[in-house]
Amino acid sequence: MTTMAPENLLPLDETAQDLLFREARTANSFTAEPVTDEQLRAIYDLVKWAPTAMNAQPLRVVAVRSPEARERLVPLMAEGNRAKVAAAPLTLIVAADEDFHEHLPTTFPHREGVREAMAANPGRPAMARFNASIQLGYLIVGIRAAGLAAGPMAGFDAAAVEREFLGDGALRAIAVVNVGKPGPDAFFARNPRLGYEQVVTTV
Amino acid sequence: MTTMAPENLLPLDETAQDLLFREARTANSFTAEPVTDEQLRAIYDLVKWAPTAMNAQPLRVVAVRSPEARERLVPLMAEGNRAKVAAAPLTLIVAADEDFHEHLPTTFPHREGVREAMAANPGRPAMARFNASIQLGYLIVGIRAAGLAAGPMAGFDAAAVEREFLGDGALRAIAVVNVGKPGPDAFFARNPRLGYEQVVTTV
């Protein structure tokens, strides 16, 4: 038995807890209210501080804002995701940069030769995907910090999205995330979460 | 040019922004102050609400608390991580459960046959790793929400950690995270973050 109410164990105030986690919900429809570049920049400038291994920061984002770009993206989504991408004010293609090591002389400057060592490391693509996925978690929290709803989606043709939006280089598409204010009937019924005892074992 | 200060674009209050992102730092040493089971439960009960694909929730955690368990973990860490794991009040082995589909009849109840379909899906291990990595991002934010510092590490012998702590089953070790109050000289100099223009492209 706990002896304190759980919220007293968290210095983060309850309004923030609700905004980021408890009240926040994945949105499946959006109002027409725009999400500005300034809002997206504020989100990035907050979540960029969260940690990655070797400060690698492999997250890259293509912000799909123009109707023309959106029209190219919609058919690459799984059928169940097309209508909501078509209607969202802003959609983010979230990618992992397998060539993150090119930035290491700047981002991890104290380790001599780190760029060359990582260039030769066959684990680099997996490291890019792993750390960009962690950063996707931060990004979803950051979208909520801006008072916006996120609608992250894994159902899309990743190879086609990469060809159409990410060049022929080192960027792997890991998710597509709608961003905006929730519209009518935006939320499905909340599904159950696993209990603490199902997730955490203490040894 | 932005016309508002970035913080005005974020409804999340500045104290919370600092606690979770701007002032929070990866800690490399810890005080002896314990991290209680109640604190860990409060962290989990907050971050469990953040989204995963199909509500899959593949995150699993082994909380290493006893001196005996810690002694088994230390030699499985990369050399540069051993002293800090030896000294942390609590260390979390973060894992991805490739058999998350066993819970889908409860966690994703509206889709008939989802457990069987996912059981036959060869993409299941990758889906487990991807979503548990996103949840690792949430977990690090949650540790900070509890006023604690996280020290996430990727340098360890994953196969050995799985053998020693995760049984012979479907759990893959993806990270090891120290948790506690920062100790003396806990923080390295903060490394630079990539700028918005290096990360975000708008189309």
Tab-separated table of C-alpha atoms in Angstrom:
chain	number	residue	atom	x	y	z
A	1	MET	CA	0.000	0.000	0.000
A	2	THR	CA	1.200	3.493	-0.735
A	3	THR	CA	1.051	5.923	2.143
A	4	MET	CA	0.828	9.074	-0.011
A	5	ALA	CA	-1.500	9.866	-2.870
A	6	PRO	CA	0.525	9.218	-6.038
A	7	GLU	CA	0.270	12.828	-7.212
A	8	ASN	CA	2.121	13.992	-4.086
A	9	LEU	CA	5.074	11.929	-5.178
A	10	LEU	CA	5.463	13.986	-8.354
A	11	PRO	CA	6.776	17.552	-8.078
A	12	LEU	CA	5.419	18.204	-11.582
A	13	ASP	CA	2.188	20.056	-10.897
A	14	GLU	CA	-1.103	18.343	-11.606
A	15	THR	CA	-2.119	20.724	-14.379
A	16	ALA	CA	1.036	19.779	-16.246
A	17	GLN	CA	0.522	16.082	-15.506
A	18	ASP	CA	-2.955	16.329	-17.003
A	19	LEU	CA	-1.822	18.382	-20.002
A	20	LEU	CA	0.995	16.003	-20.946
A	21	PHE	CA	-0.290	12.599	-19.885
A	22	ARG	CA	-3.577	12.115	-18.073
A	23	GLU	CA	-5.966	14.317	-20.051
A	24	ALA	CA	-4.021	14.349	-23.323
A	25	ARG	CA	-5.411	12.027	-25.955
A	26	THR	CA	-4.499	10.872	-29.434
A	27	ALA	CA	-6.701	12.906	-31.810
A	28	ASN	CA	-8.305	11.450	-34.915
A	29	SER	CA	-9.871	14.659	-36.216
A	30	PHE	CA	-8.771	18.285	-36.113
A	31	THR	CA	-10.204	21.784	-36.378
A	32	ALA	CA	-9.039	24.056	-39.209
A	33	GLU	CA	-7.063	26.224	-36.757
A	34	PRO	CA	-3.514	26.430	-38.114
A	35	VAL	CA	-0.419	25.226	-36.283
A	36	THR	CA	2.194	27.887	-36.916
A	37	ASP	CA	5.880	27.505	-37.672
A	38	GLU	CA	6.489	29.445	-34.452
A	39	GLN	CA	4.583	26.823	-32.466
A	40	LEU	CA	6.544	24.011	-34.087
A	41	ARG	CA	9.779	25.833	-33.382
A	42	ALA	CA	8.808	26.318	-29.730
A	43	ILE	CA	8.042	22.601	-29.451
A	44	TYR	CA	11.399	21.669	-30.961
A	45	ASP	CA	13.297	24.193	-28.863
A	46	LEU	CA	11.828	22.557	-25.758
A	47	VAL	CA	12.238	18.878	-26.563
A	48	LYS	CA	15.682	19.210	-28.130
A	49	TRP	CA	17.115	19.322	-24.590
A	50	ALA	CA	16.047	15.767	-23.757
A	51	PRO	CA	18.836	13.198	-23.909
A	52	THR	CA	19.999	10.825	-26.637
A	53	ALA	CA	22.903	8.364	-26.622
A	54	MET	CA	26.145	10.193	-27.443
A	55	ASN	CA	23.949	13.277	-27.930
A	56	ALA	CA	23.327	11.807	-31.380
A	57	GLN	CA	19.969	13.571	-31.986
A	58	PRO	CA	19.051	11.571	-35.116
A	59	LEU	CA	15.466	12.922	-35.200
A	60	ARG	CA	14.556	14.714	-38.418
A	61	VAL	CA	11.140	16.130	-39.288
A	62	VAL	CA	9.482	17.048	-42.554
A	63	ALA	CA	6.567	19.332	-41.694
A	64	VAL	CA	3.861	18.847	-44.310
A	65	ARG	CA	1.920	22.072	-44.483
A	66	SER	CA	1.122	22.964	-48.108
A	67	PRO	CA	-1.940	21.431	-49.781
A	68	GLU	CA	0.321	20.170	-52.585
A	69	ALA	CA	2.617	18.298	-50.207
A	70	ARG	CA	-0.348	16.924	-48.272
A	71	GLU	CA	-1.858	15.583	-51.493
A	72	ARG	CA	1.357	13.673	-52.135
A	73	LEU	CA	1.373	12.217	-48.618
A	74	VAL	CA	-2.242	11.083	-48.292
A	75	PRO	CA	-2.100	8.154	-50.768
A	76	LEU	CA	1.046	6.822	-49.062
A	77	MET	CA	-0.824	6.384	-45.785
A	78	ALA	CA	-2.715	3.224	-44.825
A	79	GLU	CA	-6.333	3.563	-45.859
A	80	GLY	CA	-7.605	4.124	-42.324
A	81	ASN	CA	-5.215	7.054	-41.870
A	82	ARG	CA	-5.909	8.939	-45.116
A	83	ALA	CA	-8.898	11.039	-44.110
A	84	LYS	CA	-7.254	12.330	-40.955
A	85	VAL	CA	-4.015	13.229	-42.734
A	86	ALA	CA	-6.049	14.999	-45.419
A	87	ALA	CA	-7.796	17.070	-42.734
A	88	ALA	CA	-4.991	17.830	-40.261
A	89	PRO	CA	-3.621	21.405	-40.274
A	90	LEU	CA	-0.060	20.093	-39.920
A	91	THR	CA	1.416	16.638	-40.404
A	92	LEU	CA	4.946	15.682	-39.393
A	93	ILE	CA	6.934	12.990	-41.158
A	94	VAL	CA	9.270	11.812	-38.412
A	95	ALA	CA	12.530	10.315	-39.605
A	96	ALA	CA	15.779	8.872	-38.281
A	97	ASP	CA	18.985	10.178	-39.857
A	98	GLU	CA	21.410	7.280	-40.251
A	99	ASP	CA	24.102	9.845	-40.984
A	100	PHE	CA	23.774	11.563	-37.611
A	101	HIS	CA	27.487	10.944	-37.125
A	102	GLU	CA	28.279	13.819	-39.477
A	103	HIS	CA	27.205	16.173	-36.661
A	104	LEU	CA	29.151	14.447	-33.871
A	105	PRO	CA	32.237	16.704	-34.097
A	106	THR	CA	29.849	19.498	-33.035
A	107	THR	CA	27.382	17.614	-30.845
A	108	PHE	CA	29.842	15.310	-29.040
A	109	PRO	CA	33.033	17.338	-29.324
A	110	HIS	CA	35.049	15.917	-26.447
A	111	ARG	CA	35.502	12.465	-28.017
A	112	GLU	CA	38.301	12.593	-30.562
A	113	GLY	CA	37.640	10.675	-33.781
A	114	VAL	CA	34.017	9.916	-32.893
A	115	ARG	CA	32.726	10.762	-36.371
A	116	GLU	CA	35.109	8.359	-38.082
A	117	ALA	CA	34.505	5.616	-35.508
A	118	MET	CA	30.727	5.916	-35.935
A	119	ALA	CA	31.024	6.079	-39.738
A	120	ALA	CA	32.552	2.587	-39.603
A	121	ASN	CA	30.082	1.235	-37.033
A	122	PRO	CA	27.608	-1.258	-38.557
A	123	GLY	CA	25.220	-0.599	-35.651
A	124	ARG	CA	24.689	2.991	-36.784
A	125	PRO	CA	21.306	2.523	-38.560
A	126	ALA	CA	19.890	0.722	-35.514
A	127	MET	CA	21.283	3.414	-33.232
A	128	ALA	CA	19.662	6.081	-35.406
A	129	ARG	CA	16.282	4.353	-35.313
A	130	PHE	CA	16.450	3.673	-31.560
A	131	ASN	CA	17.346	7.219	-30.582
A	132	ALA	CA	14.957	8.857	-33.033
A	133	SER	CA	12.201	6.678	-31.538
A	134	ILE	CA	13.044	7.910	-28.035
A	135	GLN	CA	12.946	11.439	-29.455
A	136	LEU	CA	9.534	10.710	-30.969
A	137	GLY	CA	8.360	10.106	-27.409
A	138	TYR	CA	9.740	13.502	-26.379
A	139	LEU	CA	8.165	15.131	-29.446
A	140	ILE	CA	4.699	13.792	-28.628
A	141	VAL	CA	5.052	15.175	-25.094
A	142	GLY	CA	6.231	18.499	-26.592
A	143	ILE	CA	3.232	18.745	-28.926
A	144	ARG	CA	1.020	18.365	-25.872
A	145	ALA	CA	3.078	20.988	-24.015
A	146	ALA	CA	1.983	23.394	-26.776
A	147	GLY	CA	-1.663	22.680	-25.992
A	148	LEU	CA	-2.035	20.696	-29.187
A	149	ALA	CA	-3.120	17.136	-29.815
A	150	ALA	CA	-0.863	14.630	-31.558
A	151	GLY	CA	-2.096	11.832	-33.773
A	152	PRO	CA	0.875	9.509	-34.265
A	153	MET	CA	0.511	6.840	-36.964
A	154	ALA	CA	2.617	3.829	-37.907
A	155	GLY	CA	0.421	2.766	-40.828
A	156	PHE	CA	2.032	4.102	-44.013
A	157	ASP	CA	4.280	2.963	-46.857
A	158	ALA	CA	7.666	3.878	-45.387
A	159	ALA	CA	9.656	3.209	-48.565
A	160	ALA	CA	7.281	5.364	-50.611
A	161	VAL	CA	7.333	8.178	-48.032
A	162	GLU	CA	11.122	8.082	-48.078
A	163	ARG	CA	11.230	8.262	-51.885
A	164	GLU	CA	8.664	11.047	-52.046
A	165	PHE	CA	9.795	13.217	-49.118
A	166	LEU	CA	13.152	12.131	-47.697
A	167	GLY	CA	15.449	12.050	-50.721
A	168	ASP	CA	17.572	9.065	-51.618
A	169	GLY	CA	19.823	9.389	-48.616
A	170	ALA	CA	20.079	8.275	-45.058
A	171	LEU	CA	16.641	9.237	-43.711
A	172	ARG	CA	14.316	6.453	-42.571
A	173	ALA	CA	10.637	7.282	-41.977
A	174	ILE	CA	9.605	5.979	-38.542
A	175	ALA	CA	6.225	7.663	-37.955
A	176	VAL	CA	3.762	10.219	-39.297
A	177	VAL	CA	2.144	12.512	-36.726
A	178	ASN	CA	-0.867	14.755	-37.224
A	179	VAL	CA	-0.834	17.914	-35.106
A	180	GLY	CA	-3.669	20.306	-34.327
A	181	LYS	CA	-6.595	21.167	-32.114
A	182	PRO	CA	-8.969	18.230	-31.673
A	183	GLY	CA	-12.029	18.390	-33.928
A	184	PRO	CA	-15.477	16.802	-33.563
A	185	ASP	CA	-15.422	13.212	-32.299
A	186	ALA	CA	-11.625	13.404	-32.174
A	187	PHE	CA	-11.194	10.753	-29.534
A	188	PHE	CA	-11.829	7.030	-29.445
A	189	ALA	CA	-12.739	5.480	-26.103
A	190	ARG	CA	-9.581	5.245	-24.030
A	191	ASN	CA	-8.148	1.770	-24.037
A	192	PRO	CA	-6.904	0.152	-20.827
A	193	ARG	CA	-3.320	0.504	-19.703
A	194	LEU	CA	-1.272	-2.311	-18.224
A	195	GLY	CA	-0.963	-2.223	-14.451
A	196	TYR	CA	2.274	-1.540	-12.602
A	197	GLU	CA	2.616	-5.193	-11.606
A	198	GLN	CA	2.324	-6.278	-15.236
A	199	VAL	CA	5.148	-3.975	-16.318
A	200	VAL	CA	7.566	-3.577	-13.407
A	201	THR	CA	9.395	-6.322	-11.528
A	202	THR	CA	11.693	-5.441	-8.623
A	203	VAL	CA	14.796	-7.498	-7.846
B	1	MET	CA	11.213	36.013	-37.098
B	2	THR	CA	8.940	34.957	-34.289
B	3	THR	CA	6.667	37.635	-32.932
B	4	MET	CA	6.158	36.044	-29.515
B	5	ALA	CA	8.736	34.786	-27.071
B	6	PRO	CA	8.849	30.999	-27.561
B	7	GLU	CA	7.704	30.271	-24.012
B	8	ASN	CA	4.427	32.094	-24.651
B	9	LEU	CA	3.694	29.589	-27.360
B	10	LEU	CA	3.679	26.758	-24.828
B	11	PRO	CA	0.773	26.496	-22.359
B	12	LEU	CA	2.936	24.184	-20.246
B	13	ASP	CA	4.202	26.474	-17.491
B	14	GLU	CA	7.847	27.420	-17.414
B	15	THR	CA	8.576	25.633	-14.155
B	16	ALA	CA	7.411	22.409	-15.742
B	17	GLN	CA	9.355	23.117	-18.947
B	18	ASP	CA	12.495	23.564	-16.861
B	19	LEU	CA	11.838	20.514	-14.697
B	20	LEU	CA	11.268	18.185	-17.645
B	21	PHE	CA	13.503	19.576	-20.370
B	22	ARG	CA	15.509	22.756	-19.933
B	23	GLU	CA	17.064	22.325	-16.489
B	24	ALA	CA	16.912	18.546	-16.338
B	25	ARG	CA	20.212	16.842	-17.032
B	26	THR	CA	21.523	13.319	-17.406
B	27	ALA	CA	23.164	12.460	-14.079
B	28	ASN	CA	26.388	10.499	-13.788
B	29	SER	CA	26.527	10.304	-10.000
B	30	PHE	CA	23.836	10.011	-7.342
B	31	THR	CA	23.287	10.646	-3.645
B	32	ALA	CA	22.432	7.731	-1.357
B	33	GLU	CA	18.832	8.978	-0.991
B	34	PRO	CA	16.573	6.035	-1.888
B	35	VAL	CA	14.070	6.030	-4.736
B	36	THR	CA	11.013	4.301	-3.318
B	37	ASP	CA	8.698	1.795	-4.956
B	38	GLU	CA	5.941	4.375	-4.440
B	39	GLN	CA	7.883	6.919	-6.507
B	40	LEU	CA	8.458	4.408	-9.284
B	41	ARG	CA	4.785	3.485	-9.243
B	42	ALA	CA	3.780	7.164	-9.458
B	43	ILE	CA	6.101	7.613	-12.446
B	44	TYR	CA	4.646	4.588	-14.198
B	45	ASP	CA	1.062	5.569	-13.382
B	46	LEU	CA	1.712	8.918	-15.077
B	47	VAL	CA	3.586	7.840	-18.212
B	48	LYS	CA	1.433	4.786	-18.884
B	49	TRP	CA	-1.171	7.134	-20.394
B	50	ALA	CA	1.077	8.226	-23.269
B	51	PRO	CA	0.290	6.572	-26.598
B	52	THR	CA	1.711	3.518	-28.358
B	53	ALA	CA	0.727	1.971	-31.691
B	54	MET	CA	-2.313	-0.260	-31.212
B	55	ASN	CA	-1.989	0.557	-27.502
B	56	ALA	CA	0.640	-2.202	-27.528
B	57	GLN	CA	2.574	-0.968	-24.452
B	58	PRO	CA	5.551	-3.306	-24.911
B	59	LEU	CA	7.640	-1.527	-22.238
B	60	ARG	CA	8.782	-3.762	-19.388
B	61	VAL	CA	11.026	-2.762	-16.509
B	62	VAL	CA	13.179	-4.713	-14.097
B	63	ALA	CA	13.921	-2.403	-11.169
B	64	VAL	CA	17.295	-3.348	-9.736
B	65	ARG	CA	17.240	-2.396	-6.068
B	66	SER	CA	18.895	-5.094	-3.939
B	67	PRO	CA	22.684	-5.085	-3.533
B	68	GLU	CA	22.746	-8.679	-4.769
B	69	ALA	CA	20.951	-7.860	-8.010
B	70	ARG	CA	23.091	-4.767	-8.523
B	71	GLU	CA	26.235	-6.882	-8.146
B	72	ARG	CA	25.003	-9.133	-10.928
B	73	LEU	CA	24.260	-6.167	-13.206
B	74	VAL	CA	27.466	-4.140	-12.794
B	75	PRO	CA	29.836	-6.485	-14.679
B	76	LEU	CA	27.404	-6.639	-17.617
B	77	MET	CA	27.706	-2.893	-18.162
B	78	ALA	CA	30.320	-1.257	-20.380
B	79	GLU	CA	33.339	-0.356	-18.292
B	80	GLY	CA	32.575	3.373	-18.299
B	81	ASN	CA	29.090	2.718	-16.876
B	82	ARG	CA	30.027	0.331	-14.028
B	83	ALA	CA	30.844	2.800	-11.270
B	84	LYS	CA	27.642	4.772	-11.728
B	85	VAL	CA	25.458	1.662	-11.788
B	86	ALA	CA	27.231	0.437	-8.651
B	87	ALA	CA	26.429	3.731	-6.903
B	88	ALA	CA	22.885	4.515	-8.118
B	89	PRO	CA	20.068	3.999	-5.579
B	90	LEU	CA	17.853	2.470	-8.281
B	91	THR	CA	18.656	1.148	-11.744
B	92	LEU	CA	16.014	0.210	-14.304
B	93	ILE	CA	16.568	-2.427	-16.953
B	94	VAL	CA	14.252	-1.272	-19.720
B	95	ALA	CA	12.996	-3.998	-22.034
B	96	ALA	CA	10.696	-4.526	-24.997
B	97	ASP	CA	8.255	-7.435	-24.733
B	98	GLU	CA	8.011	-9.134	-28.128
B	99	ASP	CA	4.982	-10.986	-26.813
B	100	PHE	CA	3.001	-7.808	-26.151
B	101	HIS	CA	0.260	-9.280	-28.353
B	102	GLU	CA	-0.800	-11.576	-25.528
B	103	HIS	CA	-2.310	-8.503	-23.840
B	104	LEU	CA	-4.096	-7.137	-26.927
B	105	PRO	CA	-7.468	-8.747	-26.188
B	106	THR	CA	-7.489	-6.514	-23.080
B	107	THR	CA	-5.578	-3.471	-24.316
B	108	PHE	CA	-7.040	-3.256	-27.854
B	109	PRO	CA	-10.371	-4.999	-27.320
B	110	HIS	CA	-12.369	-3.580	-30.212
B	111	ARG	CA	-10.360	-5.327	-32.943
B	112	GLU	CA	-11.511	-8.929	-33.258
B	113	GLY	CA	-8.712	-11.473	-33.703
B	114	VAL	CA	-5.951	-8.938	-33.139
B	115	ARG	CA	-3.960	-11.247	-30.872
B	116	GLU	CA	-3.874	-14.039	-33.445
B	117	ALA	CA	-3.085	-11.655	-36.315
B	118	MET	CA	-0.198	-10.118	-34.393
B	119	ALA	CA	1.068	-13.534	-33.278
B	120	ALA	CA	1.602	-14.350	-36.968
B	121	ASN	CA	3.102	-10.947	-37.860
B	122	PRO	CA	6.859	-11.150	-38.551
B	123	GLY	CA	7.146	-7.412	-37.813
B	124	ARG	CA	6.227	-7.965	-34.181
B	125	PRO	CA	9.775	-7.833	-32.685
B	126	ALA	CA	10.501	-4.571	-34.535
B	127	MET	CA	7.151	-3.156	-33.428
B	128	ALA	CA	7.947	-4.116	-29.826
B	129	ARG	CA	11.350	-2.437	-29.951
B	130	PHE	CA	10.026	0.708	-31.672
B	131	ASN	CA	7.154	1.276	-29.272
B	132	ALA	CA	9.175	0.414	-26.158
B	133	SER	CA	11.748	2.988	-27.335
B	134	ILE	CA	9.043	5.648	-27.600
B	135	GLN	CA	7.935	4.637	-24.110
B	136	LEU	CA	11.531	4.985	-22.909
B	137	GLY	CA	11.262	8.635	-23.955
B	138	TYR	CA	8.089	8.985	-21.881
B	139	LEU	CA	9.744	7.193	-18.950
B	140	ILE	CA	12.716	9.569	-18.906
B	141	VAL	CA	10.302	12.519	-18.864
B	142	GLY	CA	8.362	10.804	-16.058
B	143	ILE	CA	11.483	10.274	-13.940
B	144	ARG	CA	12.097	14.010	-14.203
B	145	ALA	CA	8.456	14.708	-13.329
B	146	ALA	CA	9.230	12.980	-10.022
B	147	GLY	CA	12.048	15.433	-9.355
B	148	LEU	CA	14.641	12.770	-9.998
B	149	ALA	CA	17.506	12.594	-12.457
B	150	ALA	CA	17.742	9.843	-15.053
B	151	GLY	CA	20.995	8.419	-16.334
B	152	PRO	CA	20.092	6.388	-19.439
B	153	MET	CA	22.806	4.110	-20.829
B	154	ALA	CA	23.098	2.092	-24.022
B	155	GLY	CA	26.510	0.611	-23.207
B	156	PHE	CA	25.922	-2.893	-21.814
B	157	ASP	CA	25.949	-6.526	-22.917
B	158	ALA	CA	22.305	-6.895	-23.938
B	159	ALA	CA	22.439	-10.657	-24.443
B	160	ALA	CA	24.012	-11.142	-21.024
B	161	VAL	CA	21.491	-8.806	-19.344
B	162	GLU	CA	18.674	-10.743	-20.964
B	163	ARG	CA	20.080	-14.081	-19.778
B	164	GLU	CA	20.708	-12.819	-16.259
B	165	PHE	CA	17.561	-10.742	-15.669
B	166	LEU	CA	14.958	-11.236	-18.396
B	167	GLY	CA	14.489	-14.993	-18.551
B	168	ASP	CA	14.724	-16.990	-21.745
B	169	GLY	CA	11.632	-15.489	-23.251
B	170	ALA	CA	10.509	-12.573	-25.345
B	171	LEU	CA	12.095	-9.640	-23.479
B	172	ARG	CA	14.792	-7.643	-25.266
B	173	ALA	CA	16.937	-5.242	-23.193
B	174	ILE	CA	16.960	-1.826	-24.866
B	175	ALA	CA	18.456	0.455	-22.184
B	176	VAL	CA	19.615	0.634	-18.583
B	177	VAL	CA	18.635	3.768	-16.663
B	178	ASN	CA	20.025	4.941	-13.342
B	179	VAL	CA	17.559	6.911	-11.223
B	180	GLY	CA	18.198	9.128	-8.204
B	181	LYS	CA	19.079	12.528	-6.883
B	182	PRO	CA	22.184	13.948	-8.560
B	183	GLY	CA	25.360	13.537	-6.520
B	184	PRO	CA	28.652	15.476	-6.575
B	185	ASP	CA	29.887	16.378	-10.071
B	186	ALA	CA	26.828	14.619	-11.491
B	187	PHE	CA	26.730	16.571	-14.730
B	188	PHE	CA	29.033	16.790	-17.707
B	189	ALA	CA	29.143	20.076	-19.636
B	190	ARG	CA	25.982	20.289	-21.708
B	191	ASN	CA	26.619	19.392	-25.327
B	192	PRO	CA	25.140	21.490	-28.154
B	193	ARG	CA	21.768	20.687	-29.648
B	194	LEU	CA	21.000	20.810	-33.342
B	195	GLY	CA	19.164	23.920	-34.469
B	196	TYR	CA	15.605	23.936	-35.752
B	197	GLU	CA	16.761	24.444	-39.332
B	198	GLN	CA	19.023	21.394	-39.103
B	199	VAL	CA	16.161	19.180	-37.973
B	200	VAL	CA	12.912	20.496	-39.446
B	201	THR	CA	12.110	21.089	-43.123
B	202	THR	CA	8.720	22.486	-44.114
B	203	VAL	CA	7.054	21.516	-47.391
